[in-house]
Short mmCIF file of C-alpha atoms in Angstrom, two decimals:
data_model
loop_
_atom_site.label_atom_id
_atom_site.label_comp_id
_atom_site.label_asym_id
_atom_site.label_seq_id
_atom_site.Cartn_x
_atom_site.Cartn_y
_atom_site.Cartn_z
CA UNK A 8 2.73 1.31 8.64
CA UNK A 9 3.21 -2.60 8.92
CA UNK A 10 2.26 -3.11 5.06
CA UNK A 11 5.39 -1.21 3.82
CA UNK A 12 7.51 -3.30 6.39
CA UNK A 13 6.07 -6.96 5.64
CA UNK A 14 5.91 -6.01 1.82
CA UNK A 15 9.89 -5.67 2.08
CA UNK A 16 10.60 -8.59 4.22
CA UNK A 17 8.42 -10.54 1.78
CA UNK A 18 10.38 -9.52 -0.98
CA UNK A 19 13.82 -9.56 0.36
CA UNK A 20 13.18 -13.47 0.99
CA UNK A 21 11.46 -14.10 -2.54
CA UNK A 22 14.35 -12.10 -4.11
CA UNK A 23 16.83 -14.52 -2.03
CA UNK A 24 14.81 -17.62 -1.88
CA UNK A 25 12.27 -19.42 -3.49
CA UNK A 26 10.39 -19.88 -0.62
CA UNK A 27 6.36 -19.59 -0.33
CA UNK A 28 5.69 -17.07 2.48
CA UNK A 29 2.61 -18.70 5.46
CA UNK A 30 0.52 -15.87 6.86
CA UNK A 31 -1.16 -17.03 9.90
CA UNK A 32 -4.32 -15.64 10.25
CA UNK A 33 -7.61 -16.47 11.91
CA UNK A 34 -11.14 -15.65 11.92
CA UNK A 35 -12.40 -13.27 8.93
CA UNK A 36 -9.77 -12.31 7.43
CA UNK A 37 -11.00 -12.07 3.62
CA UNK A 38 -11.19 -8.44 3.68
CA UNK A 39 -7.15 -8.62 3.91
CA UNK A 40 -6.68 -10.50 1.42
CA UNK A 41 -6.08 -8.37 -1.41
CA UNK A 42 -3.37 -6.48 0.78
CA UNK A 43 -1.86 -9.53 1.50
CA UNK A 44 -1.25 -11.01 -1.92
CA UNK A 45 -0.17 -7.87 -2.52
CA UNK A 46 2.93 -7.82 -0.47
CA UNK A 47 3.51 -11.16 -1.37
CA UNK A 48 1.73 -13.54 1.08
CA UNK A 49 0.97 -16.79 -0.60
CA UNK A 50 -0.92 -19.21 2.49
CA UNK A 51 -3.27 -18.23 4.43
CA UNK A 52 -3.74 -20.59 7.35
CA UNK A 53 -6.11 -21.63 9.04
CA UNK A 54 -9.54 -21.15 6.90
CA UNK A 55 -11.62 -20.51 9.61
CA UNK A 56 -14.90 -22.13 7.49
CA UNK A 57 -17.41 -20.45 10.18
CA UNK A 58 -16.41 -16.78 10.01
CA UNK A 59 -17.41 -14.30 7.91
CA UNK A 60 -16.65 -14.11 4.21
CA UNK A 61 -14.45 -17.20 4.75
CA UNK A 62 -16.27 -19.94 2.73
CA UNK A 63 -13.50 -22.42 0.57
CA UNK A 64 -15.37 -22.02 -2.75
CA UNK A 65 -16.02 -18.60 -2.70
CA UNK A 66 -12.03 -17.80 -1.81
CA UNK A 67 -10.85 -19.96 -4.55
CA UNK A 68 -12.99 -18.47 -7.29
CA UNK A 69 -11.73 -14.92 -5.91
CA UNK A 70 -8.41 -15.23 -5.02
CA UNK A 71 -7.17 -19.00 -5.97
CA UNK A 72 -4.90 -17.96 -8.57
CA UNK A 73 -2.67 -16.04 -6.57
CA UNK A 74 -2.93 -17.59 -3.37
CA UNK A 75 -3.56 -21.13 -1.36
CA UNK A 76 -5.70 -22.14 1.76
CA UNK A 77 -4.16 -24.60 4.25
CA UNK A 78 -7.37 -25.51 6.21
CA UNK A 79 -10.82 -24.85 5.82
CA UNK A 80 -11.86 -28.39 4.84
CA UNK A 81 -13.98 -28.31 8.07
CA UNK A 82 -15.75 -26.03 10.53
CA UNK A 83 -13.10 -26.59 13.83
CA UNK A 84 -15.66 -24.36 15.59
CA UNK A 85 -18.69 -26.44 15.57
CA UNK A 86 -18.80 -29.54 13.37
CA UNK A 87 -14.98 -31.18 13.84
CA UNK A 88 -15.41 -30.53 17.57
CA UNK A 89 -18.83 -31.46 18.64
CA UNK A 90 -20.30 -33.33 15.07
CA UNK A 91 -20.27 -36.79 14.79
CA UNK A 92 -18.10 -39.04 12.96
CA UNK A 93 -20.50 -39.32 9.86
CA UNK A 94 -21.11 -35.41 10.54
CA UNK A 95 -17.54 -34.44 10.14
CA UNK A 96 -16.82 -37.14 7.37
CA UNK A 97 -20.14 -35.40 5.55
CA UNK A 98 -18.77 -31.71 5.57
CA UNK A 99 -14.71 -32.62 4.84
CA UNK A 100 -16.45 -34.31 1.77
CA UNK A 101 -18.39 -31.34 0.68
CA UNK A 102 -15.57 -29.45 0.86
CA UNK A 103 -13.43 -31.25 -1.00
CA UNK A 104 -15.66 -31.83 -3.82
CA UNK A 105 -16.11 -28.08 -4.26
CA UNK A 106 -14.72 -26.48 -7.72
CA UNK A 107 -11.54 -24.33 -7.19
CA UNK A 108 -9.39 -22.47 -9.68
CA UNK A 109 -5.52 -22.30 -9.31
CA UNK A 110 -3.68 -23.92 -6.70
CA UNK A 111 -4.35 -26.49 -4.06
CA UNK A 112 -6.45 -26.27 -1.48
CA UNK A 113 -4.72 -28.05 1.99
CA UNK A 114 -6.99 -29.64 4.48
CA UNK A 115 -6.66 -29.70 8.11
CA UNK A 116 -8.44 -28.88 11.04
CA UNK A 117 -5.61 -26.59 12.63
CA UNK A 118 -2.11 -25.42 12.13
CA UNK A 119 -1.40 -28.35 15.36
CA UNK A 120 -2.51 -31.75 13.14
CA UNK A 121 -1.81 -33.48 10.00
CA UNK A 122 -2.48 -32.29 6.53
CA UNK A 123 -3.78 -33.78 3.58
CA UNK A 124 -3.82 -31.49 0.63
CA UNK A 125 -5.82 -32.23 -2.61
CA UNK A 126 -5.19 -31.42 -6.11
#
């Protein structure tokens, strides 16, 4: 019932725009996925690192090509809030150095801070 509906807005505004449509979506979501590439969802925000089915590397290899992660470059549940410095530094690192096909993969600990996106 919502598929049809967002699968229409999303192309209305790609057939009008060329906008790159943001899906907000928390927790694990990587079961969705597929459905929402296929009505035309781009971003998925935030990478929640910690849930299920949500690791950076293994999202890029499956879905990178058609779609980009804004987050994920740390866990927000446990490292970024109660890791230290060196801790958080350590995984954000990790992360970053981690092989990825297609597009970019945006880090950030929320939707709320800044960004820094690598290429």
């Amino acid at each position: 019932m919502i598929k049809p509906l967002w699968a229409r807005i999303t192309q209305a505004i790609k057939r009008h725009t060329k906008a790159q449509i943001f899906y907000h979506g928390c927790g694990a979501i990587e079961p969705f996925l597929p459905d929402l590439i296929e009505i035309g969802i781009d971003i998925i925000n935030p990478v929640q690192v910690s849930a299920a089915g949500m690791d950076t590397a293994q999202l890029k290899r499956k879905y990178g090509k058609n779609m980009s992660y804004w987050g994920g470059g740390c866990d927000t549940q446990r490292v970024l809030p109660y890791g230290t410095p060196a801790e958080v530094r350590a995984e954000t690192q990790k992360t970053h150095r981690r092989p990825g096909a297609g597009r970019r993969l945006c880090f950030q600990s929320s939707s709320q801070h800044p960004t820094v996106c690598s290429r």
